[in-house]
Short mmCIF file of C-alpha atoms and ligand atoms in Angstrom, two decimals:
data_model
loop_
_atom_site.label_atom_id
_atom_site.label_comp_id
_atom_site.label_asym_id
_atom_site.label_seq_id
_atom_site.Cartn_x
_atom_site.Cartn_y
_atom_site.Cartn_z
CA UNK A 102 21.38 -9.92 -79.85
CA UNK A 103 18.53 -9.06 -82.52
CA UNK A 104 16.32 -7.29 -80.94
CA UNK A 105 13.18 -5.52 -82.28
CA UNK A 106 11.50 -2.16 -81.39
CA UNK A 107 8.01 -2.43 -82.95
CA UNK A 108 8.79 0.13 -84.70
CA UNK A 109 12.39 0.36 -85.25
CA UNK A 110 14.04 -0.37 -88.59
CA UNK A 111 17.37 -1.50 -87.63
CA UNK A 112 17.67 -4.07 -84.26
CA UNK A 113 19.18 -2.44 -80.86
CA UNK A 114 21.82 -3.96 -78.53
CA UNK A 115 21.41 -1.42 -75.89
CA UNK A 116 18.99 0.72 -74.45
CA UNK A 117 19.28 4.52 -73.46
CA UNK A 118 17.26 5.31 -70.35
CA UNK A 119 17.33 8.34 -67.73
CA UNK A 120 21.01 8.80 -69.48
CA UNK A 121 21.65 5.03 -68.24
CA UNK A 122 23.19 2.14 -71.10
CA UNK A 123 21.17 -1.30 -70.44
CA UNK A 124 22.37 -3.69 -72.44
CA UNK A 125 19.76 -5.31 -74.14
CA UNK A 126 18.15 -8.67 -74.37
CA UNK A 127 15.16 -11.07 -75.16
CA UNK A 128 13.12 -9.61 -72.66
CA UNK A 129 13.60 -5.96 -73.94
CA UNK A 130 10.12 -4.61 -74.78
CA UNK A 131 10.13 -0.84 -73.64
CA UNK A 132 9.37 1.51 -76.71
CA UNK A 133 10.88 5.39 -77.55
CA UNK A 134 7.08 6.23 -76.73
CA UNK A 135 7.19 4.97 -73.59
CA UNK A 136 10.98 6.09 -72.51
CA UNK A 137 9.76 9.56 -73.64
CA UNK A 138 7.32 9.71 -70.38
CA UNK A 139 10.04 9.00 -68.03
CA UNK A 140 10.95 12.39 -66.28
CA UNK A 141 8.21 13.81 -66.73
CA UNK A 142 6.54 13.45 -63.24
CA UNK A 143 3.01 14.87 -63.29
CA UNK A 144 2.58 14.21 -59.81
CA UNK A 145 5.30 16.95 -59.28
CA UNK A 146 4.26 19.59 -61.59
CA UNK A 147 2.69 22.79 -60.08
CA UNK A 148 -1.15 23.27 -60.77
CA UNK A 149 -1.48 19.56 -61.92
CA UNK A 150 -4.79 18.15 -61.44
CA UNK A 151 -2.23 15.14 -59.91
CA UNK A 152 -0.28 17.28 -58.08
CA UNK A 153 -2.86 18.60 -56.29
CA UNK A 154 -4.58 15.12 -55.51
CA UNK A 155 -1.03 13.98 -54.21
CA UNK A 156 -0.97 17.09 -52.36
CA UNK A 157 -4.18 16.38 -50.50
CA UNK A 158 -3.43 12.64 -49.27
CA UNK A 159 -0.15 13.86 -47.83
CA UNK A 160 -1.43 16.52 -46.00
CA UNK A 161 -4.11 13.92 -44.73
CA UNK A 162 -1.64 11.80 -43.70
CA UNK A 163 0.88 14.39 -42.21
CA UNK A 164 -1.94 16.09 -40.09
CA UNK A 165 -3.57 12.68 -38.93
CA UNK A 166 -0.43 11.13 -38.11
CA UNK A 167 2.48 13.12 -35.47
CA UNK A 168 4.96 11.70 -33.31
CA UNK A 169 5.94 14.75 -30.83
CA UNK A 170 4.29 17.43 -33.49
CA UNK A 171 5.79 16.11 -36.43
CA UNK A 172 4.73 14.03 -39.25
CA UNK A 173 4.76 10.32 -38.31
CA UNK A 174 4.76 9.80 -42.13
CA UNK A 175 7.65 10.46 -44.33
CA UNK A 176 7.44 10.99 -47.96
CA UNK A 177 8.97 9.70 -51.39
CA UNK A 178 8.02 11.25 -54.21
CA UNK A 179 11.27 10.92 -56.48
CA UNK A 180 12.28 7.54 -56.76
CA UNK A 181 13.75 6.32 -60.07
CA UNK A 182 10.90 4.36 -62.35
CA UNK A 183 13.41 1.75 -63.42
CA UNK A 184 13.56 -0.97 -60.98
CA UNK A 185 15.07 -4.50 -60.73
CA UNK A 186 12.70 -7.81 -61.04
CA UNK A 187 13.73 -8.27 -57.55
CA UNK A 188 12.28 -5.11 -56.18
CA UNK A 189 9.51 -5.26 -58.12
CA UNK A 190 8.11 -8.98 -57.80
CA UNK A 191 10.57 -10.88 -55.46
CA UNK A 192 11.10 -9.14 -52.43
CA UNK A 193 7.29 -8.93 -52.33
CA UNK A 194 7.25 -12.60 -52.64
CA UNK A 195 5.47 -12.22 -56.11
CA UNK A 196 5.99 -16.42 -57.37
CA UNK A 197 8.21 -16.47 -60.98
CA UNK A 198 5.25 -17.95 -62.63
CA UNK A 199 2.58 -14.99 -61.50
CA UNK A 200 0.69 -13.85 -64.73
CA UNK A 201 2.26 -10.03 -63.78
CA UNK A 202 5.57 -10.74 -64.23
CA UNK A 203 5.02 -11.86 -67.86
CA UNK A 204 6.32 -9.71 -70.91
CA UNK A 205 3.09 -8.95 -72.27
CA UNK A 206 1.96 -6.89 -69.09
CA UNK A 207 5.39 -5.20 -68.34
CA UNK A 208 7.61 -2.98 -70.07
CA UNK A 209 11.29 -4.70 -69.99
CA UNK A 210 14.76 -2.52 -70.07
CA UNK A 211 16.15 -6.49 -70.11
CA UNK A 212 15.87 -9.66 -67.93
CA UNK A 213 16.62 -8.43 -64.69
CA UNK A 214 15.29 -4.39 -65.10
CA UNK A 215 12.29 -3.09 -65.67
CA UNK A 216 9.83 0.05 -65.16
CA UNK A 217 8.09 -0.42 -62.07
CA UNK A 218 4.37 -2.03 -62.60
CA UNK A 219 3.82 -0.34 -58.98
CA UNK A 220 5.25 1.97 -56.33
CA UNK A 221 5.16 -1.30 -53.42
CA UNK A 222 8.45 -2.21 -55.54
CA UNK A 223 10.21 0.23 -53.12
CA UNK A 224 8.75 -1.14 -49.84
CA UNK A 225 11.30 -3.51 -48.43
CA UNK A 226 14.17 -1.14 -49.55
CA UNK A 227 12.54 1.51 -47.50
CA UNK A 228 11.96 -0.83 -44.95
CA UNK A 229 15.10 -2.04 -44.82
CA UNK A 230 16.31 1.56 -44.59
CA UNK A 231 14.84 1.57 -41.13
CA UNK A 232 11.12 3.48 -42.14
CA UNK A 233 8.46 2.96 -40.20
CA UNK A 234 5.98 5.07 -42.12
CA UNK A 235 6.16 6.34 -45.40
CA UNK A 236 4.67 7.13 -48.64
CA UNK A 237 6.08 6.57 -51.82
CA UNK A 238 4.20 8.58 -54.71
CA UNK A 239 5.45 8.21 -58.18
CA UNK A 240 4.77 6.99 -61.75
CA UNK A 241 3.81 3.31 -63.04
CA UNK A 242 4.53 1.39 -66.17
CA UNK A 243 1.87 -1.28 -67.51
CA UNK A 244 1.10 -2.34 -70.93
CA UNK A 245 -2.78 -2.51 -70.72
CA UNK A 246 -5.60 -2.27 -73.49
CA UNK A 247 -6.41 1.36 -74.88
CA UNK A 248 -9.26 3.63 -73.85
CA UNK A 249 -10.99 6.34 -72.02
CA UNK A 250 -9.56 5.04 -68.53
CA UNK A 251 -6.60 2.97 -69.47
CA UNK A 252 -2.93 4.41 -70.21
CA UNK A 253 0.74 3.17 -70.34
CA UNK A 254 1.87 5.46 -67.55
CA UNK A 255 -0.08 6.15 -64.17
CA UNK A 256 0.58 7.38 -60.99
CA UNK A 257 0.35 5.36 -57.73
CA UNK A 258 0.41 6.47 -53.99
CA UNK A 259 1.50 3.45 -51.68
CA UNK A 260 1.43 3.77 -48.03
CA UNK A 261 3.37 1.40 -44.96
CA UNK A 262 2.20 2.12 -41.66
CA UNK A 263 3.86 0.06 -38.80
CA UNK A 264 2.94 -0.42 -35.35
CA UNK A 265 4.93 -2.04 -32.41
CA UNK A 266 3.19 -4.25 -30.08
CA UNK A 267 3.05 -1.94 -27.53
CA UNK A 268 1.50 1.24 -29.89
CA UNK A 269 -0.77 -1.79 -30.88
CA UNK A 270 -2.22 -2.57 -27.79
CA UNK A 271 -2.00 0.76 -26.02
CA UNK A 272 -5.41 1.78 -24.18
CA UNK A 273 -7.51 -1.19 -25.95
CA UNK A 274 -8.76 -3.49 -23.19
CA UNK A 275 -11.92 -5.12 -24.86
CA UNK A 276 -10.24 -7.30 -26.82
CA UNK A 277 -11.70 -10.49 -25.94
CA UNK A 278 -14.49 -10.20 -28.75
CA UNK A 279 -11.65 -11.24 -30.65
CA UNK A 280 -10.39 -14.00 -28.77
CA UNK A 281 -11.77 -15.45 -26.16
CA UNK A 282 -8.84 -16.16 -24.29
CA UNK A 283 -7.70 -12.81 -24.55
CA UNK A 284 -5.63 -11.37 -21.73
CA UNK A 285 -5.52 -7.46 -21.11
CA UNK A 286 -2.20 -7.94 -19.13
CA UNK A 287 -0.18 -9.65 -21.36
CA UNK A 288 -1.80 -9.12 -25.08
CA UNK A 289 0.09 -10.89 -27.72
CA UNK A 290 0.79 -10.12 -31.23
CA UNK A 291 2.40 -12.87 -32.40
CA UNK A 292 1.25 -17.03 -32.38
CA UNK A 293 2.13 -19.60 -34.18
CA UNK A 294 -1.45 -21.18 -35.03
CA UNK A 295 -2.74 -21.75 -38.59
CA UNK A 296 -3.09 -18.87 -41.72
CA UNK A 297 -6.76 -18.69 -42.14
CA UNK A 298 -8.57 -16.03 -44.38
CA UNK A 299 -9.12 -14.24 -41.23
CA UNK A 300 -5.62 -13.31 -40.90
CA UNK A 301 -1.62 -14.61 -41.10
CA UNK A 302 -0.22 -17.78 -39.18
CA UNK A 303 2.00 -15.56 -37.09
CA UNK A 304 -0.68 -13.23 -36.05
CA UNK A 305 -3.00 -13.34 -33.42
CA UNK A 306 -6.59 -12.39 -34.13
CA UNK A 307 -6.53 -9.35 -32.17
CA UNK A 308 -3.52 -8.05 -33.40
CA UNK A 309 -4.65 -8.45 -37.09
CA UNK A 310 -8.07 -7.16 -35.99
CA UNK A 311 -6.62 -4.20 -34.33
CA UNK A 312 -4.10 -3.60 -37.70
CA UNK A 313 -7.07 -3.94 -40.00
CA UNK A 314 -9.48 -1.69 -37.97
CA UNK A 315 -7.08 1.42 -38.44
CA UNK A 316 -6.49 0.15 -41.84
CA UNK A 317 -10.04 0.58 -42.76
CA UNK A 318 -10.75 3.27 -40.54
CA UNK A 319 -7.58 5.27 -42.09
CA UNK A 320 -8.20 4.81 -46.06
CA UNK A 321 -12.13 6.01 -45.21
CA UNK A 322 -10.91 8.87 -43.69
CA UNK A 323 -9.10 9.95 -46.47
CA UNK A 324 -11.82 9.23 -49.09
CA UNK A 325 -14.00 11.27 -47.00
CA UNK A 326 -11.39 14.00 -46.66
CA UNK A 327 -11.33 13.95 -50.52
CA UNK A 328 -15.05 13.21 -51.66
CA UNK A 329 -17.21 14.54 -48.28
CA UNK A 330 -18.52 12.80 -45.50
CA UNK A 331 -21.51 11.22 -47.51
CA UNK A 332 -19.12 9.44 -49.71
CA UNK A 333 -20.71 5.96 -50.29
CA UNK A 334 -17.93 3.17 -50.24
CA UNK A 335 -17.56 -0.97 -49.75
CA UNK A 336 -14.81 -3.21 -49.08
CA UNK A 337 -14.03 -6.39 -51.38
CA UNK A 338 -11.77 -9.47 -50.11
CA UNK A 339 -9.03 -9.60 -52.52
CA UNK A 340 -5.50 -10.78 -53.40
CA UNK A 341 -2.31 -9.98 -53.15
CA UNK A 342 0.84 -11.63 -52.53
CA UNK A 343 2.45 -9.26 -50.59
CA UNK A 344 -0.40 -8.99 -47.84
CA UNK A 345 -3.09 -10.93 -46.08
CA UNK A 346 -5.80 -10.47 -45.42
CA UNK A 347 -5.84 -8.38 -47.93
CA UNK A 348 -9.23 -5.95 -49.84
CA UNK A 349 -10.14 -3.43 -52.50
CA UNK A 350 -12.21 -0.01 -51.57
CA UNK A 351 -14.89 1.01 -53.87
CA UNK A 352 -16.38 4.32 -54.29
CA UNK A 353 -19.78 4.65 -55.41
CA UNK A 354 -19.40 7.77 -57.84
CA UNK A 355 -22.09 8.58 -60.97
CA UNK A 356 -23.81 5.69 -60.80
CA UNK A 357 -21.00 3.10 -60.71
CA UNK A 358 -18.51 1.06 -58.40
CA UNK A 359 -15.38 2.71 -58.74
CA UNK A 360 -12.05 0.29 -57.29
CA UNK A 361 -9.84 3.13 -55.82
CA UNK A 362 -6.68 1.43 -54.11
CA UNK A 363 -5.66 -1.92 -52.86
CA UNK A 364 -4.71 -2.78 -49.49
CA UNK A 365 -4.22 -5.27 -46.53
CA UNK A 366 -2.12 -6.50 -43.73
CA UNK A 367 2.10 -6.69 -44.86
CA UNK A 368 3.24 -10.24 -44.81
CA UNK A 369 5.40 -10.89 -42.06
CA UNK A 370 7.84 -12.56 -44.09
CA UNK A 371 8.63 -9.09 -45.74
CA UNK A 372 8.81 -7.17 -42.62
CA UNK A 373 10.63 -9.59 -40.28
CA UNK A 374 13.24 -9.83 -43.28
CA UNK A 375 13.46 -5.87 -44.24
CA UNK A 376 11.90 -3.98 -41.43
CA UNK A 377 11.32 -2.93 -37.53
CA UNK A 378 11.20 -6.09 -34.84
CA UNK A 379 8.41 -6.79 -33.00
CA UNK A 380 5.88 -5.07 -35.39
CA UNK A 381 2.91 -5.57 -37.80
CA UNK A 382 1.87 -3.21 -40.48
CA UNK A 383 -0.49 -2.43 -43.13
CA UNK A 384 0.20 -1.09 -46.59
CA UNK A 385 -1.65 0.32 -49.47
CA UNK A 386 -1.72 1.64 -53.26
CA UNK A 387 -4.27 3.72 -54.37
CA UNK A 388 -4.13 5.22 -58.53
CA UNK A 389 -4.26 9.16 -58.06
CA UNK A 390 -5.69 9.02 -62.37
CA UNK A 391 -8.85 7.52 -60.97
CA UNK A 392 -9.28 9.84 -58.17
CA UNK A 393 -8.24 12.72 -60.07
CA UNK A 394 -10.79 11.85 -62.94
CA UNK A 395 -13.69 11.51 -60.31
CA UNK A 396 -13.12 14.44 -58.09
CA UNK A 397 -12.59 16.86 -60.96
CA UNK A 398 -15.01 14.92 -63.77
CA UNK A 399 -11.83 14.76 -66.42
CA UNK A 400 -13.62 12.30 -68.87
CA UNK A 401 -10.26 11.19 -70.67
CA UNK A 402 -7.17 9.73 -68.82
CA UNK A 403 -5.06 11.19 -72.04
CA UNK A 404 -5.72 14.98 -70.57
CA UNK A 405 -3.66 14.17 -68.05
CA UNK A 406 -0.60 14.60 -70.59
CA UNK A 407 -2.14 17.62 -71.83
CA UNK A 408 0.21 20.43 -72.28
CA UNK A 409 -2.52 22.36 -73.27
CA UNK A 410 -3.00 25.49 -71.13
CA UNK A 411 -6.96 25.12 -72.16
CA UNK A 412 -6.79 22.22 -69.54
CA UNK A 413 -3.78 23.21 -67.14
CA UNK A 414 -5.36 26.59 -65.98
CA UNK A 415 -8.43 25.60 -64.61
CA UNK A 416 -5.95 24.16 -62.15
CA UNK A 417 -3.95 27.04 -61.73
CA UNK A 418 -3.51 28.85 -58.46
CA UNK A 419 -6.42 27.64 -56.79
CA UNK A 420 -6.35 26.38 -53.03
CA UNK A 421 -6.02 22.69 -53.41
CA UNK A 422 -9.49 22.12 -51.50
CA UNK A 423 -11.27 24.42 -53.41
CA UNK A 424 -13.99 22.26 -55.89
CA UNK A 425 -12.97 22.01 -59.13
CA UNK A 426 -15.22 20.64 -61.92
CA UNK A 427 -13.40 20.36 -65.04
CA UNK A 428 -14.83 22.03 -68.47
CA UNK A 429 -14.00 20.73 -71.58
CA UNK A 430 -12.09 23.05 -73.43
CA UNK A 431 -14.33 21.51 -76.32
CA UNK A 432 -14.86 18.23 -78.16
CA UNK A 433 -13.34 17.32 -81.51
CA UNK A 434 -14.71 15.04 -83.02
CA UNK A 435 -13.87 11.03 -83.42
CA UNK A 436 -12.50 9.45 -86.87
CA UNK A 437 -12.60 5.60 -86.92
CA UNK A 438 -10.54 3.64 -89.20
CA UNK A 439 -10.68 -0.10 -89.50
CA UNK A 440 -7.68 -2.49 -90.12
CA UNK A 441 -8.00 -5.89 -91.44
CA UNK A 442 -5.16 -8.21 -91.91
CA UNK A 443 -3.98 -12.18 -92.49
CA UNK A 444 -1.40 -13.36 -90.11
CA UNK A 445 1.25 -14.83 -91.38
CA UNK A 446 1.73 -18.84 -91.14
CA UNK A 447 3.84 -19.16 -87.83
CA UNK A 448 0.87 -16.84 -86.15
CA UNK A 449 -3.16 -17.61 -85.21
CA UNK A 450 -6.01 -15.62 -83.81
CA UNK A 451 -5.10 -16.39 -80.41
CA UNK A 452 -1.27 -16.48 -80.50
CA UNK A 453 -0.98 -13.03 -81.99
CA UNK A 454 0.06 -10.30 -79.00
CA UNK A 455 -2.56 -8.06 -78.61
CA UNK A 456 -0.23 -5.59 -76.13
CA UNK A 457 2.34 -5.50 -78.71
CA UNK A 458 0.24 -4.50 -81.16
CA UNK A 459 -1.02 -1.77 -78.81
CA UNK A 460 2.34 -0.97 -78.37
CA UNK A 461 3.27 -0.37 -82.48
CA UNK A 462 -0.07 1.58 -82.72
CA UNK A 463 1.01 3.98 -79.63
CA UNK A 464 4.10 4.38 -81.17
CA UNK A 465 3.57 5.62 -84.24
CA UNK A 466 -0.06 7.03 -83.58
CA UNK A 467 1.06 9.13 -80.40
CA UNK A 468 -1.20 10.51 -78.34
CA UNK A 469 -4.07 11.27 -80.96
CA UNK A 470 -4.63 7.27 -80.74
CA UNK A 471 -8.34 7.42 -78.82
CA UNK A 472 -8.68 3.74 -78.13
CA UNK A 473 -8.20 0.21 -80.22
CA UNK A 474 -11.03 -2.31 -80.38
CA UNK A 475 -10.90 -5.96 -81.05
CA UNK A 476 -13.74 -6.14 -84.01
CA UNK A 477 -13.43 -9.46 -85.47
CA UNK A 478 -11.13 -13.11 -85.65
CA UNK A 479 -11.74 -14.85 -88.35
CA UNK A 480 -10.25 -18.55 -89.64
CA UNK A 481 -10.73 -18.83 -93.84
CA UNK A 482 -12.74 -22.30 -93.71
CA UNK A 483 -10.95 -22.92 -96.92
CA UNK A 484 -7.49 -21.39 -96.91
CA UNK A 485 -7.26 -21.92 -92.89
CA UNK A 486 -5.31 -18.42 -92.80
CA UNK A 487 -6.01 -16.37 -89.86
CA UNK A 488 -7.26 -12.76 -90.25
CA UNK A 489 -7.85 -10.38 -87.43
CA UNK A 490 -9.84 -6.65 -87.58
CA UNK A 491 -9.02 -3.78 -85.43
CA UNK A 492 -10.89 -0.81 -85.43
CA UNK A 493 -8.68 2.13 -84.47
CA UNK A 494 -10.44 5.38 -82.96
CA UNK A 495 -8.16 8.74 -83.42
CA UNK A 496 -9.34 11.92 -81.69
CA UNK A 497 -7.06 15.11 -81.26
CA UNK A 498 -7.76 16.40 -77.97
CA UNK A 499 -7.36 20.05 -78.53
CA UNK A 500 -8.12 20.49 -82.57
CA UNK A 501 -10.22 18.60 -85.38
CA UNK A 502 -8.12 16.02 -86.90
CA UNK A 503 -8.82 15.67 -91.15
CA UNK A 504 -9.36 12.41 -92.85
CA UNK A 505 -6.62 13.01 -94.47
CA UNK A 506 -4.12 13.02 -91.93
CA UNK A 507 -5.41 9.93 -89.72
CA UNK A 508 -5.66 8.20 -93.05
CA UNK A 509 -1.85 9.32 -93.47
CA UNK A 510 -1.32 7.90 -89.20
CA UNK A 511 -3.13 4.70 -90.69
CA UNK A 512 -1.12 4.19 -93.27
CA UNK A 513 1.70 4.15 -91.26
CA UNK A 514 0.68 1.64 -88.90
CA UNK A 515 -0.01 -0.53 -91.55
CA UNK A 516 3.42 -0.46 -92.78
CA UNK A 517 4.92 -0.94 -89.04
CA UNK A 518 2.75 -3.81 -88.53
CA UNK A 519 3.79 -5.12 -92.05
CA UNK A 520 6.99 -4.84 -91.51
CA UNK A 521 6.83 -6.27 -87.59
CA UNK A 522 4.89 -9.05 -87.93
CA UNK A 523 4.67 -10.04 -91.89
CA UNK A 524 0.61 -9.78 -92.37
CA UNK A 525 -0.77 -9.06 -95.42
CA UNK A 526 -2.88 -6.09 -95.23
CA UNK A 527 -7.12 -6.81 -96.58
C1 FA5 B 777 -1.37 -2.75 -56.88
O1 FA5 B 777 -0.73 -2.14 -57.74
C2 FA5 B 777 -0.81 -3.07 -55.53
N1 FA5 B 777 0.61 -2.80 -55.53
C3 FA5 B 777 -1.55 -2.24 -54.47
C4 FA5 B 777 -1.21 -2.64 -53.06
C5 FA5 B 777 -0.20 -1.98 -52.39
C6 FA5 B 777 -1.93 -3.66 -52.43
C7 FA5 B 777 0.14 -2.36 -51.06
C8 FA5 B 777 -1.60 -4.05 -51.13
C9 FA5 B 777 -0.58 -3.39 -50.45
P1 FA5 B 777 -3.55 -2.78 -58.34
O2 FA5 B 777 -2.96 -3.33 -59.58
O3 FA5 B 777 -4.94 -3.19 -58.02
O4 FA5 B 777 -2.69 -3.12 -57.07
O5 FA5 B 777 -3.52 -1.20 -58.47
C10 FA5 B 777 -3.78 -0.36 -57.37
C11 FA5 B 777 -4.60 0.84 -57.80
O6 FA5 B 777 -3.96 1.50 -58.90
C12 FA5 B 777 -5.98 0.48 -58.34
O7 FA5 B 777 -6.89 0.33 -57.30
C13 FA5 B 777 -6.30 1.68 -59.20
O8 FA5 B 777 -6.71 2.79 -58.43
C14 FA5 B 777 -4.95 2.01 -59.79
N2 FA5 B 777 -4.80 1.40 -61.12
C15 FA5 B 777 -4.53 0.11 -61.42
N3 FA5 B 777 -4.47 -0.07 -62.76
C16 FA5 B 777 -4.72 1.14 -63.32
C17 FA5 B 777 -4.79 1.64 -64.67
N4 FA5 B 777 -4.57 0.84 -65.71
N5 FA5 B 777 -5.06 2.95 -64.87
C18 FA5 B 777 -5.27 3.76 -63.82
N6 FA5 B 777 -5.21 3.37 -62.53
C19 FA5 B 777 -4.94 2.09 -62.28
MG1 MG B 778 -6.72 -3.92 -58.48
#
C-alpha cells in the first residue's frame, strides 16, 4: 500500500494509535496532529471549563432520575475514540451511501476503523449490554472547515433513556387527546399502522407522545438548570437516521439561535435488535464546546486546548455552579497571509479537497492556525489552468506572533502542499 500523510515524506503501511498497529489502507486519512489529541480527554481533566459542564448535566441527570435512591442513569465517560464503521454508522442504520460516512468528513484508521464522528456510536453496544439508561460523554473526531467555533476534536454528551410500557403509562389516564380510541385499561404501545412524521410505524400515538413529552420536558430542564429559568429556547423538526421523530433545541443566547444538541425518539429497529423488550426510548447528543463557550463567554473554541494557566485558573477550584465569565488573558493580534496556487492538470476548482487541505495546514501550522478562508477560484480563460486563493489567518493565543515566523509557518505549507498535491505556487 502507498499511502500518504499530507504531510509525511515517506508513505505508511501501518498506523500507531492508543499503542494499537492498524494496518493501513486507501481509506487511511487520520494525521500525527490529530492522533496527538487522542488521550487527552478534556472532559476528564480537573478545573476544565468541560469538565465542569459535564459535571453539571450528570448531576442533573443523577438527581432527576432514581430508581430506589439511586441514579437511574449510569455513566460512560471512558470509552475508546476508535470505533468500527459498524458502530459508528451501521448499527444506527446510517445507509452506505449517507454523505457522513464519506472520507472527506471522517478521519479513517482504515476501511473498517475509524475515530468516532459521535458518542451514539456506542448506543447499541450499551444496549446490548443490557442498559437501560446511560450517558456516554467523550471526545469526537470530524474534519470540518476552520474557525472561531469549528475544531477537529469536540466533546459530545449522548443520553438513552428507556421506558417499559408499564413506566410509560403509569398514572396517565387522559390520553385520548391523542387517540381517540384510546383505552385507559388496556393502553398500548405498540401498532402496526403506518410511519408518519408524527411518529414510527410500530408506535402508537400516545406512546410516542408520552416518550416525546419527557423528551422535551427533560432536555429543557437541563438547559434551564444550566442557563436559568428565563432561558429562551425552540424546537426544530430534524433528521436523523437513528430516530424518529426526531428535532434540534435552540438557545437564544447574545442575540443569536444557538443549535445545542440533537434528539428524538430511538428507532425501534435498534432497540428491539440490541436492547430491553417491550420498551421505547429516547436518545440525545448535545456538544459540551458550545455550551461551554456560551455559559462562560470563551470566544475561541482553540482555548479549550489551552494549557495555558492564564485560561485554566479562572476555572480552578470554584463550585461548579458558581458563574463564571471568562476574561481574556489578552488579545494578540491577527497576521493574515494569502496563498495562491495552479492546480495541477488531473485537478479543478471544484475537485480539489478542501478538508484535506485543512488537514496539511493543521498539520504543519498547529494550533497557531486561526482560521482558513476560501478567497478566490479562478479558471485562466486562456491557459484553462485552475488556480485557487486561500487566505490563512495565524493568531498565537497567549503571545504576539512576528511576521517573520508565520511567514517561516507559510512557507512551510507551501512546500507540503507542493509536495502533496503538485501546484505551482503564484
Ligand atoms: C449528532 O452527532 C447526533 N449523534 C446527535 C443525536 C444523538 C441525535 C442521539 C439523536 C439521537 P449533530 O451532528 O447535530 O448530531 O451534533 C450534535 C451536537 O454536537 C450539535 O447540536 C452541537 O451541539 C455539537 N456539534 C456538532 N458539530 C460540532 C462542531 N463542529 N463543533 C462543536 N460542536 C459541534
Ligand atoms: Mg446538528
Amino acid at each position: 500500500h502507498k499511502i500518504k500523510y499530507s504531510t509525511a515524506t515517506k508513505p505508511v503501511t501501518t498506523v500507531l494509535v492508543n499503542e494499537k498497529e492498524y494496518q493501513s489502507d486507501d481509506y487511511t486519512n487520520i494525521t500525527p496532529k490529530i492522533i496527538s489529541y487522542l488521550g487527552r480527554n478534556l472532559h476528564l481533566q480537573k478545573n476544565h471549563p468541560l469538565s465542569i459542564v459535564r459535571q453539571r448535566i450528570v448531576n442533573y441527570f443523577y438527581s432527576s432520575f432514581t430508581q430506589r435512591g439511586n441514579p437511574a442513569f449510569s455513566v460512560y465517560d471512558n470509552l475508546t475514540p476508535v470505533v468500527t464503521t459498524k458502530q459508528n454508522f451501521d448499527d444506527l442504520l446510517i445507509p452506505l451511501d449517507h454523505p457522513s460516512r464519506a472520507k472527506s468528513d471522517c478521519y479513517y484508521i482504515n476501511r473498517g476503523t475509524l475515530l468516532r464522528g459521535h458518542m451514539t456510536a456506542h448506543q447499541s453496544e450499551l444496549l446490548k449490554s443490557g442498559l437501560d439508561n446511560f450517558l456516554m460523554i467523550g471526545d469526537v473526531y470530524r474534519r470540518d472547515e476552520i474557525d472561531a467555533t469549528h475544531f477537529p476534536v469536540f466533546h459530545q454528551v449522548d443520553a438513552v433513556r428507556s421506558q417499559r410500557k408499564d413506566e410509560l403509562f403509569r398514572d396517565k389516564q387522559d390520553l385520548h387527546i391523542f387517540e381517540p380510541n384510546f383505552d385507559p385499561n388496556n393502553p398500548q404501545a405498540f401498532t402496526n399502522s403506518i410511519d408518519d412524521p408524527m411518529k414510527q410505524r410500530c408506535h402508537t400515538l400516545e406512546a410516542s407522545k408520552l416518550m416525546e413529552t419527557q423528551l422535551k420536558t427533560h432536555l429543557i430542564g437541563l438547559v434551564k438548570s444550566l442557563f436559568g429559568e428565563g432561558i429562551k429556547f425552540r424546537w426544530v423538526e430534524a433528521y436523523f437516521p437513528f430516530t424518529h421523530p426526531s428535532w434540534e433545541l435552540e438557545i437564544y443566547y447574545e442575540y443569536n439561535w444557538l443549535e445545542v444538541l440533537g434528539c428524538g425518539i430511538v428507532r425501534n429497529e435498534i432497540l428491539a435488535s440490541a436492547g430491553p423488550n417491550n420498551s421505547i426510548a429516547y436518545a440525545f447528543g448535545l456538544g459540551l464546546e458550545r455550551l461551554a463557550m456560551a455559559l462562560y463567554k470563551i470566544p475561541d473554541i482553540r482555548l479549550m486546548w489551552s494549557t495555558d494557566s492564564g485560561f485554566l485558573t479562572q476555572f480552578e477550584n470554584v463550585d461548579i455552579n458558581t458563574k463564571i465569565r471568562y476574561k481574556p488573558v489578552s488579545s494578540f493580534p491577527q497576521c493574515t497571509n494569502d496563498m495562491s496556487f495552479w492546480l495541477p492538470p488531473n485537478l479543478t476548482v471544484d475537485t480539489f479537497m478542501s478538508n484535506d487541505f485543512y488537514d496539511l495546514v493543521r498539520d504543519v501550522g498547529g494550533d497557531i492556525i486561526e482560521q482558513v478562508k476560501l478567497k478566490d477560484k479562478f479558471v485562466h480563460p486562456k491557459s484553462k489552468k485552475h488556480s485557487l486563493c486561500y487566505s490563512i489567518v495565524y493568531r498565537h493565543l497567549e503571545r504576539t506572533l512576528t511576521q517573520a515566523e508565520v511567514n517561516q509557518v507559510h512557507k512551510e505549507i507551501e512546500k507540503a502542499i507542493i509536495a502533496n498535491y503538485g501546484v505551482v505556487i503564484r
